[in-house]
PDB file of C-alpha atoms in Angstrom:
ATOM      1  CA  MET A1465       0.000   0.000   0.000  1.00  0.00           C
ATOM      2  CA  GLN A1466       2.858   2.418   0.735  1.00  0.00           C
ATOM      3  CA  GLU A1467       4.206   1.904  -2.785  1.00  0.00           C
ATOM      4  CA  PHE A1468       0.788   2.889  -4.159  1.00  0.00           C
ATOM      5  CA  TRP A1469       0.895   6.159  -2.170  1.00  0.00           C
ATOM      6  CA  GLY A1470       4.389   6.780  -3.518  1.00  0.00           C
ATOM      7  CA  ILE A1471       3.065   6.437  -7.078  1.00  0.00           C
ATOM      8  CA  ARG A1472       0.194   8.801  -6.266  1.00  0.00           C
ATOM      9  CA  LEU A1473       2.650  11.340  -4.853  1.00  0.00           C
ATOM     10  CA  ALA A1474       4.820  11.060  -7.971  1.00  0.00           C
ATOM     11  CA  ALA A1475       1.721  11.631 -10.153  1.00  0.00           C
ATOM     12  CA  LEU A1476       0.849  14.717  -8.092  1.00  0.00           C
ATOM     13  CA  ILE A1477       4.392  16.049  -8.538  1.00  0.00           C
ATOM     14  CA  VAL A1478       4.150  15.584 -12.328  1.00  0.00           C
ATOM     15  CA  ASP A1479       0.820  17.449 -12.317  1.00  0.00           C
ATOM     16  CA  ALA A1480       2.307  20.203 -10.136  1.00  0.00           C
ATOM     17  CA  ILE A1481       5.218  20.647 -12.568  1.00  0.00           C
ATOM     18  CA  PHE A1482       2.819  20.824 -15.524  1.00  0.00           C
ATOM     19  CA  LEU A1483       0.577  23.351 -13.754  1.00  0.00           C
ATOM     20  CA  THR A1484       3.562  25.471 -12.723  1.00  0.00           C
ATOM     21  CA  LEU A1485       4.829  25.595 -16.312  1.00  0.00           C
ATOM     22  CA  PHE A1486       1.328  26.465 -17.522  1.00  0.00           C
ATOM     23  CA  MET A1487       1.074  29.325 -15.024  1.00  0.00           C
ATOM     24  CA  TRP A1488       4.508  30.645 -16.049  1.00  0.00           C
ATOM     25  CA  VAL A1489       3.357  30.765 -19.664  1.00  0.00           C
ATOM     26  CA  LEU A1490       0.056  32.383 -18.670  1.00  0.00           C
ATOM     27  CA  THR A1491       1.904  34.986 -16.618  1.00  0.00           C
ATOM     28  CA  ALA A1492       4.265  35.741 -19.504  1.00  0.00           C
ATOM     29  CA  LEU A1493       1.291  36.231 -21.826  1.00  0.00           C
ATOM     30  CA  ILE A1494      -0.719  38.391 -19.425  1.00  0.00           C
ATOM     31  CA  TYR A1495       2.137  40.537 -18.069  1.00  0.00           C
ATOM     32  CA  PRO A1496       2.487  42.862 -21.094  1.00  0.00           C
ATOM     33  CA  LEU A1497      -1.222  43.675 -20.941  1.00  0.00           C
ATOM     34  CA  ILE A1498      -0.996  44.371 -17.215  1.00  0.00           C
ATOM     35  CA  ALA A1499       2.096  46.543 -17.721  1.00  0.00           C
ATOM     36  CA  LEU A1500       0.413  48.561 -20.472  1.00  0.00           C
ATOM     37  CA  THR A1501      -2.706  49.185 -18.408  1.00  0.00           C
ATOM     38  CA  ASN A1502      -0.803  49.632 -15.135  1.00  0.00           C
ATOM     39  CA  LEU A1503      -3.044  47.074 -13.398  1.00  0.00           C
ATOM     40  CA  TYR A1504      -0.355  45.491 -11.233  1.00  0.00           C
ATOM     41  CA  LEU A1505      -2.994  45.109  -8.533  1.00  0.00           C
ATOM     42  CA  PHE A1506      -4.195  42.049 -10.477  1.00  0.00           C
ATOM     43  CA  PHE A1507      -1.170  40.102  -9.240  1.00  0.00           C
ATOM     44  CA  ASN A1508      -2.458  40.471  -5.657  1.00  0.00           C
ATOM     45  CA  PHE A1509      -5.151  38.000  -6.667  1.00  0.00           C
ATOM     46  CA  TRP A1510      -2.867  35.672  -8.629  1.00  0.00           C
ATOM     47  CA  PHE A1511      -3.021  32.956  -5.945  1.00  0.00           C
ATOM     48  CA  ILE A1512      -6.791  32.813  -6.353  1.00  0.00           C
ATOM     49  CA  VAL A1513      -6.350  32.422 -10.116  1.00  0.00           C
ATOM     50  CA  TRP A1514      -3.744  29.722  -9.438  1.00  0.00           C
ATOM     51  CA  GLY A1515      -6.175  27.835  -7.169  1.00  0.00           C
ATOM     52  CA  LEU A1516      -8.966  28.052  -9.729  1.00  0.00           C
ATOM     53  CA  VAL A1517      -6.660  26.754 -12.465  1.00  0.00           C
ATOM     54  CA  ILE A1518      -5.733  23.801 -10.239  1.00  0.00           C
ATOM     55  CA  LEU A1519      -9.394  22.995  -9.554  1.00  0.00           C
ATOM     56  CA  LEU A1520     -10.339  23.327 -13.226  1.00  0.00           C
ATOM     57  CA  TYR A1521      -7.435  21.139 -14.352  1.00  0.00           C
ATOM     58  CA  PHE A1522      -8.124  18.265 -11.966  1.00  0.00           C
ATOM     59  CA  THR A1523     -11.914  18.481 -12.268  1.00  0.00           C
ATOM     60  CA  LEU A1524     -12.013  18.584 -16.067  1.00  0.00           C
ATOM     61  CA  MET A1525      -9.317  15.964 -16.614  1.00  0.00           C
ATOM     62  CA  GLU A1526     -10.710  13.488 -14.101  1.00  0.00           C
ATOM     63  CA  SER A1527     -14.367  13.884 -15.043  1.00  0.00           C
ATOM     64  CA  LYS A1528     -13.677  13.638 -18.785  1.00  0.00           C
ATOM     65  CA  TRP A1529     -10.852  11.053 -18.931  1.00  0.00           C
ATOM     66  CA  SER A1530     -10.716   9.683 -15.340  1.00  0.00           C
ATOM     67  CA  THR A1531      -7.063  10.676 -15.144  1.00  0.00           C
ATOM     68  CA  THR A1532      -4.634  13.603 -15.252  1.00  0.00           C
ATOM     69  CA  LEU A1533      -1.275  13.873 -17.014  1.00  0.00           C
ATOM     70  CA  GLY A1534       0.569  12.634 -13.927  1.00  0.00           C
ATOM     71  CA  LYS A1535      -1.861   9.823 -13.206  1.00  0.00           C
ATOM     72  CA  GLY A1536      -1.876   8.806 -16.866  1.00  0.00           C
ATOM     73  CA  LEU A1537       1.932   8.598 -17.023  1.00  0.00           C
ATOM     74  CA  LEU A1538       1.998   6.440 -13.910  1.00  0.00           C
ATOM     75  CA  LYS A1539      -0.994   4.292 -14.948  1.00  0.00           C
ATOM     76  CA  LEU A1540      -3.484   5.469 -12.339  1.00  0.00           C
ATOM     77  CA  LYS A1541      -7.103   6.391 -12.818  1.00  0.00           C
ATOM     78  CA  VAL A1542      -9.965   7.717 -10.739  1.00  0.00           C
ATOM     79  CA  GLU A1543     -13.177   5.741 -10.614  1.00  0.00           C
ATOM     80  CA  SER A1544     -16.504   6.325  -8.989  1.00  0.00           C
ATOM     81  CA  LEU A1545     -17.798   3.779  -6.512  1.00  0.00           C
ATOM     82  CA  GLU A1546     -21.397   4.629  -7.448  1.00  0.00           C
ATOM     83  CA  GLY A1547     -22.327   5.503 -11.029  1.00  0.00           C
ATOM     84  CA  ASP A1548     -20.274   7.615 -13.407  1.00  0.00           C
ATOM     85  CA  LEU A1549     -17.512  10.002 -12.413  1.00  0.00           C
ATOM     86  CA  SER A1550     -19.375  13.281 -12.867  1.00  0.00           C
ATOM     87  CA  TYR A1551     -18.018  16.830 -12.789  1.00  0.00           C
ATOM     88  CA  LYS A1552     -19.574  17.244  -9.345  1.00  0.00           C
ATOM     89  CA  LYS A1553     -17.788  14.190  -7.914  1.00  0.00           C
ATOM     90  CA  ALA A1554     -14.505  15.211  -9.508  1.00  0.00           C
ATOM     91  CA  LEU A1555     -14.820  18.729  -8.073  1.00  0.00           C
ATOM     92  CA  MET A1556     -15.711  17.396  -4.608  1.00  0.00           C
ATOM     93  CA  ARG A1557     -12.712  15.073  -4.499  1.00  0.00           C
ATOM     94  CA  ASN A1558     -10.346  17.847  -5.644  1.00  0.00           C
ATOM     95  CA  LEU A1559     -11.466  20.750  -3.426  1.00  0.00           C
ATOM     96  CA  SER A1560      -8.566  20.118  -1.058  1.00  0.00           C
ATOM     97  CA  LYS A1561      -6.058  20.732  -3.867  1.00  0.00           C
ATOM     98  CA  PHE A1562      -6.903  24.437  -3.948  1.00  0.00           C
ATOM     99  CA  LEU A1563      -3.427  25.942  -3.372  1.00  0.00           C
ATOM    100  CA  TRP A1564      -2.139  22.463  -2.308  1.00  0.00           C
ATOM    101  CA  ILE A1565      -1.987  23.137   1.465  1.00  0.00           C
ATOM    102  CA  PRO A1566      -5.401  21.649   2.444  1.00  0.00           C
ATOM    103  CA  LEU A1567      -4.405  18.433   0.658  1.00  0.00           C
ATOM    104  CA  VAL A1568      -2.189  17.472   3.603  1.00  0.00           C
ATOM    105  CA  VAL A1569      -5.144  17.915   5.974  1.00  0.00           C
ATOM    106  CA  ASP A1570      -7.379  15.884   3.624  1.00  0.00           C
ATOM    107  CA  VAL A1571      -4.908  12.974   3.574  1.00  0.00           C
ATOM    108  CA  ALA A1572      -4.365  13.118   7.354  1.00  0.00           C
ATOM    109  CA  ILE A1573      -8.099  13.096   8.138  1.00  0.00           C
ATOM    110  CA  GLY A1574      -8.696  10.312   5.610  1.00  0.00           C
ATOM    111  CA  PHE A1575      -5.939   8.163   7.097  1.00  0.00           C
ATOM    112  CA  SER A1576      -7.125   8.725  10.664  1.00  0.00           C
ATOM    113  CA  ARG A1577     -10.734   7.773   9.813  1.00  0.00           C
ATOM    114  CA  SER A1578     -10.072   4.790   7.567  1.00  0.00           C
ATOM    115  CA  THR A1579      -9.440   1.144   8.179  1.00  0.00           C
ATOM    116  CA  LYS A1580      -6.086  -0.470   7.465  1.00  0.00           C
ATOM    117  CA  GLY A1581      -7.244  -2.046   4.169  1.00  0.00           C
ATOM    118  CA  SER A1582      -8.865   1.000   2.580  1.00  0.00           C
ATOM    119  CA  ARG A1583      -6.863   4.148   3.082  1.00  0.00           C
ATOM    120  CA  ARG A1584      -8.280   6.965   0.994  1.00  0.00           C
ATOM    121  CA  ARG A1585      -8.345  10.712   1.262  1.00  0.00           C
ATOM    122  CA  TYR A1586     -11.298  12.081   3.202  1.00  0.00           C
ATOM    123  CA  LEU A1587     -12.779  13.822   0.153  1.00  0.00           C
ATOM    124  CA  ASP A1588     -12.467  10.577  -1.840  1.00  0.00           C
ATOM    125  CA  ASP A1589     -14.697   8.956   0.786  1.00  0.00           C
ATOM    126  CA  TYR A1590     -17.080  11.905   0.662  1.00  0.00           C
ATOM    127  CA  ALA A1591     -17.278  11.911  -3.167  1.00  0.00           C
ATOM    128  CA  LYS A1592     -17.400   8.100  -3.258  1.00  0.00           C
ATOM    129  CA  THR A1593     -14.371   7.810  -5.539  1.00  0.00           C
ATOM    130  CA  ARG A1594     -11.063   5.997  -5.463  1.00  0.00           C
ATOM    131  CA  VAL A1595      -7.782   5.909  -7.350  1.00  0.00           C
ATOM    132  CA  VAL A1596      -6.815   2.553  -8.857  1.00  0.00           C
ATOM    133  CA  LYS A1597      -3.752   1.206 -10.653  1.00  0.00           C
ATOM    134  CA  ILE A1598      -4.309   0.299 -14.318  1.00  0.00           C
ATOM    135  CA  GLU A1599      -2.530  -2.876 -15.350  1.00  0.00           C
TER     136      GLU A1599
END
């Protein structure tokens, strides 16, 4: 089971690298417009934009293809325990990834509430989803 969590962490790191590169490109594209209009105040809210991009990325990728770039590279996928993996379920399971910090709390609560055989994040339990290894 610990190896499985290591693979999930590696997938999250791949996704974090991709999202960071995406945000660098977005910043480079938006900066000239902000400089021309002198709206540097916009960057005070950049962390909110960053969090929304994270939520959109994980929600859209997982609800449409049941995986993200990181999960796909490491042969993981998200599946619903009841019915299809809808946008609502994908959003619910990914709310803790907003700015990454609450994810640690989500994992800690999930581990403390779960049994030895089924350790999932708390929001995975709430959304009735799980991450599985594709063979």
